[in-house]
Tab-separated table of C-alpha atoms in Angstrom:
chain	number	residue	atom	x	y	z
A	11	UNK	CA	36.211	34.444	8.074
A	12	UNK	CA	34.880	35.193	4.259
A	13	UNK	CA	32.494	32.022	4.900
A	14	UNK	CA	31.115	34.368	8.336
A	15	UNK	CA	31.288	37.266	6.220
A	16	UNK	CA	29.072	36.294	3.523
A	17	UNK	CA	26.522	34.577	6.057
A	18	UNK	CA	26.016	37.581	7.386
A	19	UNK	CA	25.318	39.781	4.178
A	20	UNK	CA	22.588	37.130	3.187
A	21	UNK	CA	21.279	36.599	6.645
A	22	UNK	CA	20.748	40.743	7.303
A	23	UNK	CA	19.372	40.902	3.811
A	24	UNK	CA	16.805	38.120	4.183
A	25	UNK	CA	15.913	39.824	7.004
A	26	UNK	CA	14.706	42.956	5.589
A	27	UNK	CA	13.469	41.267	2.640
A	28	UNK	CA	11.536	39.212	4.752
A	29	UNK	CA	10.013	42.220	6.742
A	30	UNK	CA	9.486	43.790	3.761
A	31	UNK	CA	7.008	41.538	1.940
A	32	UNK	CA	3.257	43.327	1.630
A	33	UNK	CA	4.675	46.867	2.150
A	34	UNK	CA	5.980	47.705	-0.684
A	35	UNK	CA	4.277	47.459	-4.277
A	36	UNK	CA	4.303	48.284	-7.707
A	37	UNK	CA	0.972	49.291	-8.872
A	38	UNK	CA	-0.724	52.636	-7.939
A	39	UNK	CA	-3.875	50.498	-6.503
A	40	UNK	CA	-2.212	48.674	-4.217
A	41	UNK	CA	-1.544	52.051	-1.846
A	42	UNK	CA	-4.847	53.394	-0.163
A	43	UNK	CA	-4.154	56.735	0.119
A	44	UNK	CA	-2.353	59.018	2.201
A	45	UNK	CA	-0.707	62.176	3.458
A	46	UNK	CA	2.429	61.860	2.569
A	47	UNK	CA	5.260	60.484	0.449
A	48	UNK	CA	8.635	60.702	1.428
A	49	UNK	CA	11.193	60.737	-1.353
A	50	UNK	CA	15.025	59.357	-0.915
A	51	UNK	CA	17.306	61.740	-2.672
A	52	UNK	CA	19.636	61.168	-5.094
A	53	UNK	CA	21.982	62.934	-7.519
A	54	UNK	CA	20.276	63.450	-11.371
A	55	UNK	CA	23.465	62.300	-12.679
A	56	UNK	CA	25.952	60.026	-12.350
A	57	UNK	CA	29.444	60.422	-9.968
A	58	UNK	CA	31.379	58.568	-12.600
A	59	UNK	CA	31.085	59.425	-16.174
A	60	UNK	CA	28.680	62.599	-15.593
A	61	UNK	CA	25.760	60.515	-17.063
A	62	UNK	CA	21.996	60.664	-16.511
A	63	UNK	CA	20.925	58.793	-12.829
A	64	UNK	CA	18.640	56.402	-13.910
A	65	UNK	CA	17.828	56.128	-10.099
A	66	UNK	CA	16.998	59.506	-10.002
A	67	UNK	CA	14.801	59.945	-13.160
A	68	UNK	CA	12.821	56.748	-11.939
A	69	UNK	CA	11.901	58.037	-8.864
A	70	UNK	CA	10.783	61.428	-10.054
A	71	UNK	CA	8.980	58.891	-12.331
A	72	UNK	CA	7.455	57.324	-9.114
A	73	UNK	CA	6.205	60.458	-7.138
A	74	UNK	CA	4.739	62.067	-9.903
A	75	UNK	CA	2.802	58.484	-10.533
A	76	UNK	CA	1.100	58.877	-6.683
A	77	UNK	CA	0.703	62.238	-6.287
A	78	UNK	CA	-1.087	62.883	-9.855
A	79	UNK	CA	-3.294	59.376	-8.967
A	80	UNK	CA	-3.529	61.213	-5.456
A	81	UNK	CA	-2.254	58.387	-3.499
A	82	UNK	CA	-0.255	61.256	-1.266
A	83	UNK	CA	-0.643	64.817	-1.323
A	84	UNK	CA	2.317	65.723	-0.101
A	85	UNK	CA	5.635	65.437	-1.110
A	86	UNK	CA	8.818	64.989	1.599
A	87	UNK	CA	11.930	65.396	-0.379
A	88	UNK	CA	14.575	64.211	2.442
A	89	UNK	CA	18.751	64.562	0.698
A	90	UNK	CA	21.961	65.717	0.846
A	91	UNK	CA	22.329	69.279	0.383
A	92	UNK	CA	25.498	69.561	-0.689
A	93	UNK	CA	26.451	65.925	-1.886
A	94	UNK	CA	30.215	65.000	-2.374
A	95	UNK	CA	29.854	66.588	-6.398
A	96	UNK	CA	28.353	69.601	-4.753
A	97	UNK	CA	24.891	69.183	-6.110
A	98	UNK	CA	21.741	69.931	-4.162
A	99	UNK	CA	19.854	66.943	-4.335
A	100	UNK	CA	16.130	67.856	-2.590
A	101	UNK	CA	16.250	71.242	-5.008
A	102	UNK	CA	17.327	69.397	-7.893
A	103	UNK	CA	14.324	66.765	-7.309
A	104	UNK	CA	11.885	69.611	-6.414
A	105	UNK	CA	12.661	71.616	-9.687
A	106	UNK	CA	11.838	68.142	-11.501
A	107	UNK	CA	8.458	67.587	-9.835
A	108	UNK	CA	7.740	70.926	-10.391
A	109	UNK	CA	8.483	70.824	-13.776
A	110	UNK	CA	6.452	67.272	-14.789
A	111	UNK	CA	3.574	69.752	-12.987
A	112	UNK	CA	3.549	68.953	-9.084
A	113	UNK	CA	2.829	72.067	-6.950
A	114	UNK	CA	5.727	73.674	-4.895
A	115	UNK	CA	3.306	74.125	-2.341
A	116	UNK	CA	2.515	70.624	-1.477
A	117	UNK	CA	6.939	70.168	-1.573
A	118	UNK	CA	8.911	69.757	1.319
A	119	UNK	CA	12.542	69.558	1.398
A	120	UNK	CA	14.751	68.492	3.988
A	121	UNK	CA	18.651	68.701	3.257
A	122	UNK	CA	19.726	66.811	5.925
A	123	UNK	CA	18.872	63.359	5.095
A	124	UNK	CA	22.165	62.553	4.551
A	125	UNK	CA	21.591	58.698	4.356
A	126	UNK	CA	18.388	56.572	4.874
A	127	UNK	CA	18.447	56.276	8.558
A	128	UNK	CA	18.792	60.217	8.505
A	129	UNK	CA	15.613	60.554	6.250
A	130	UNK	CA	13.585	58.517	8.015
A	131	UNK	CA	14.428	59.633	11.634
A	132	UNK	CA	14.044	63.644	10.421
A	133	UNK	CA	10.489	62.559	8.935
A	134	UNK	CA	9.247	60.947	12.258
A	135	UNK	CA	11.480	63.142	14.435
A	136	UNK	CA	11.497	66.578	13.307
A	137	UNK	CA	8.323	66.731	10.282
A	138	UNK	CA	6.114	64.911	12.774
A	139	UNK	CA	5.345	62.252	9.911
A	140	UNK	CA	4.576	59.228	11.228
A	141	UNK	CA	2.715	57.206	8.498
A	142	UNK	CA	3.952	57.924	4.765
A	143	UNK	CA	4.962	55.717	0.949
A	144	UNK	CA	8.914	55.648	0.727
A	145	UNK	CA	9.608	56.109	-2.845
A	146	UNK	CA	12.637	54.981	-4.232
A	147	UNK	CA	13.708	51.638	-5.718
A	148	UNK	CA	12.571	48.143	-3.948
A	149	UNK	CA	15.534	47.572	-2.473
A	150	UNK	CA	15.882	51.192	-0.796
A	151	UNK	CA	12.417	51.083	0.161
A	152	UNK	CA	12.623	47.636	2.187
A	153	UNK	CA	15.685	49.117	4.447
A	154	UNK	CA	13.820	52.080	4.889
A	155	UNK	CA	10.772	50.274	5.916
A	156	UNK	CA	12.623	48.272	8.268
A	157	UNK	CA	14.403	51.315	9.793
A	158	UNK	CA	11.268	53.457	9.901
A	159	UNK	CA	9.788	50.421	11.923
A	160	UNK	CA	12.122	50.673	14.694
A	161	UNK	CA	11.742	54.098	15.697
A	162	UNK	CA	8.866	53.880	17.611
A	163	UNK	CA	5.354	52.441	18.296
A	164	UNK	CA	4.011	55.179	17.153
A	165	UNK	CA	5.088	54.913	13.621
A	166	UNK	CA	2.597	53.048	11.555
A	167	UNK	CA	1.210	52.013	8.237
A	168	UNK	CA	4.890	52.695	5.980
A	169	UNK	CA	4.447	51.542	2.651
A	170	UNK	CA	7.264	51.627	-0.281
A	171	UNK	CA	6.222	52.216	-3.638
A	172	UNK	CA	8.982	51.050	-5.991
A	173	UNK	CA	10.563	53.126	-8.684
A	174	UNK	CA	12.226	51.252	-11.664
A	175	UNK	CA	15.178	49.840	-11.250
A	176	UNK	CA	18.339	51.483	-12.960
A	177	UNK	CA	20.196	48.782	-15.616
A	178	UNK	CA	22.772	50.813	-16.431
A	179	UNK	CA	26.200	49.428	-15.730
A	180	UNK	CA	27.369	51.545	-13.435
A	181	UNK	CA	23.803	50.588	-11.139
A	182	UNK	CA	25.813	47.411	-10.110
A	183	UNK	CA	28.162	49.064	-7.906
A	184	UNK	CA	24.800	49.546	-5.918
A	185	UNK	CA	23.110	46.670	-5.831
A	186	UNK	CA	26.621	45.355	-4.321
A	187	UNK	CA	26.789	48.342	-1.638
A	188	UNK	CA	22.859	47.723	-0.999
A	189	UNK	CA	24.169	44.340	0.807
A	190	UNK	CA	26.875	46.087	2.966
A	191	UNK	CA	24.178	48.950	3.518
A	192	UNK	CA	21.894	45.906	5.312
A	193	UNK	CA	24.454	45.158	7.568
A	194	UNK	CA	25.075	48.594	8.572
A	195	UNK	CA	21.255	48.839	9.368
A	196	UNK	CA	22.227	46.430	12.427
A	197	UNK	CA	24.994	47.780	13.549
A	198	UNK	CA	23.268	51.224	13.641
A	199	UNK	CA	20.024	49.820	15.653
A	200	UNK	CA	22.026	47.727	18.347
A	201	UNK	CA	23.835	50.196	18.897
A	202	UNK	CA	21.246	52.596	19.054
A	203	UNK	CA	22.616	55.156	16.625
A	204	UNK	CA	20.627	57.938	15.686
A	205	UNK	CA	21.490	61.161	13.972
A	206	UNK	CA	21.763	63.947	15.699
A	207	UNK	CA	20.488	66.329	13.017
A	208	UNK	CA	16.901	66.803	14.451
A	209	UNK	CA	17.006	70.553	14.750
A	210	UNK	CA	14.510	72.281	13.178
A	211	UNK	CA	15.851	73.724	10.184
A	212	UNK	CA	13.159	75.014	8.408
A	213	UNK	CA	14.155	77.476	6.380
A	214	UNK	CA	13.967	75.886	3.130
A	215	UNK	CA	11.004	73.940	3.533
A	216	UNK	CA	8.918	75.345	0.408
């Protein structure tokens, strides 16, 4: 049973590595430009120990990057809006753009992407996005990708530009989930599972 455990972990994960491979990238120049960015939320600091999120401070890092080079104009902030600590994690991202200089008007925040497959349905779904960059790490951006991919034929060109990755010791924990997380990408497209927060909540958008 471990032995079909683990051959599934590495099988789903080659799999959206796999898919992944020219869609996401590194350098600004690689990305012609676009629309819109959407960014994958995260707490700016840590559940355990109270510490700085390095995955949250690299992909502020990130959007700022496109949308001063003008890659994307627009800026989809899709989190949870009141996360297990209680922190609002699209407002707490916005106020960072804003403060490295991004305009609030080209912001949008969406407090109900509860997990990846909820950011990326709500973007196609209910913000009528259907081509943006994912920003967040490599590895989040290649399950979004692949996710994004299946909703539709008339989703098209999503790219992933890829934040830093967080070395801090506590980032382990994860890297280790991110494998469990691939799975659960499966399980949620065979058996067709979508989220059923699609209502158009706009009240916070700005």
């Amino acid at each position: 049973m471990a032995v079909i455990c683990i051959a599934l972990l590495l099988i789903c994960n080659q799999i959206v590595v796999h898919n992944a491979k020219g869609k996401v990238f590194s350098e600004l120049d690689s990305i012609a430009p676009t629309e819109w960015g959407l960014l994958l939320g995260t707490t700016p600091q840590t559940r355990i120990g109270r510490l700085p999120n390095q995955f949250f401070i690299y992909r502020i890092d990130a959007a700022e990057q496109l949308y001063k080079a003008g890659v994307i104009k627009s800026i989809l902030i899709s989190g949870d809006e009141n996360s297990l600590d209680g922190v609002n994690e699209v407002v707490c991202m916005k106020d960072s753009l804003v403060a490295r200089g991004v305009d609030a008007k080209d912001i949008v925040l969406d407090g109900k992407g509860f997990r990846t497959l909820d950011a990326v349905v709500r973007a196609v779904k209910v913000y009528d996005i259907h081509s943006f960059v994912v920003i967040s790490q490599r590895f989040h951006n290649e399950r979004a990708i692949y996710l994004t991919e299946h909703l539709g034929p008339d989703v098209h060109d999503i790219y992933g530009y890829n934040a830093a990755d967080a070395t801090s010791s506590l980032s382990i924990l994860t890297y280790i989930r991110e494998y469990f997380a691939r799975v659960k990408v499966f399980l949620d497209l065979l058996t067709d599972k979508e989220p059923s927060t699609y209502e158009k909540d706009k009240s916070d958008l700005k």
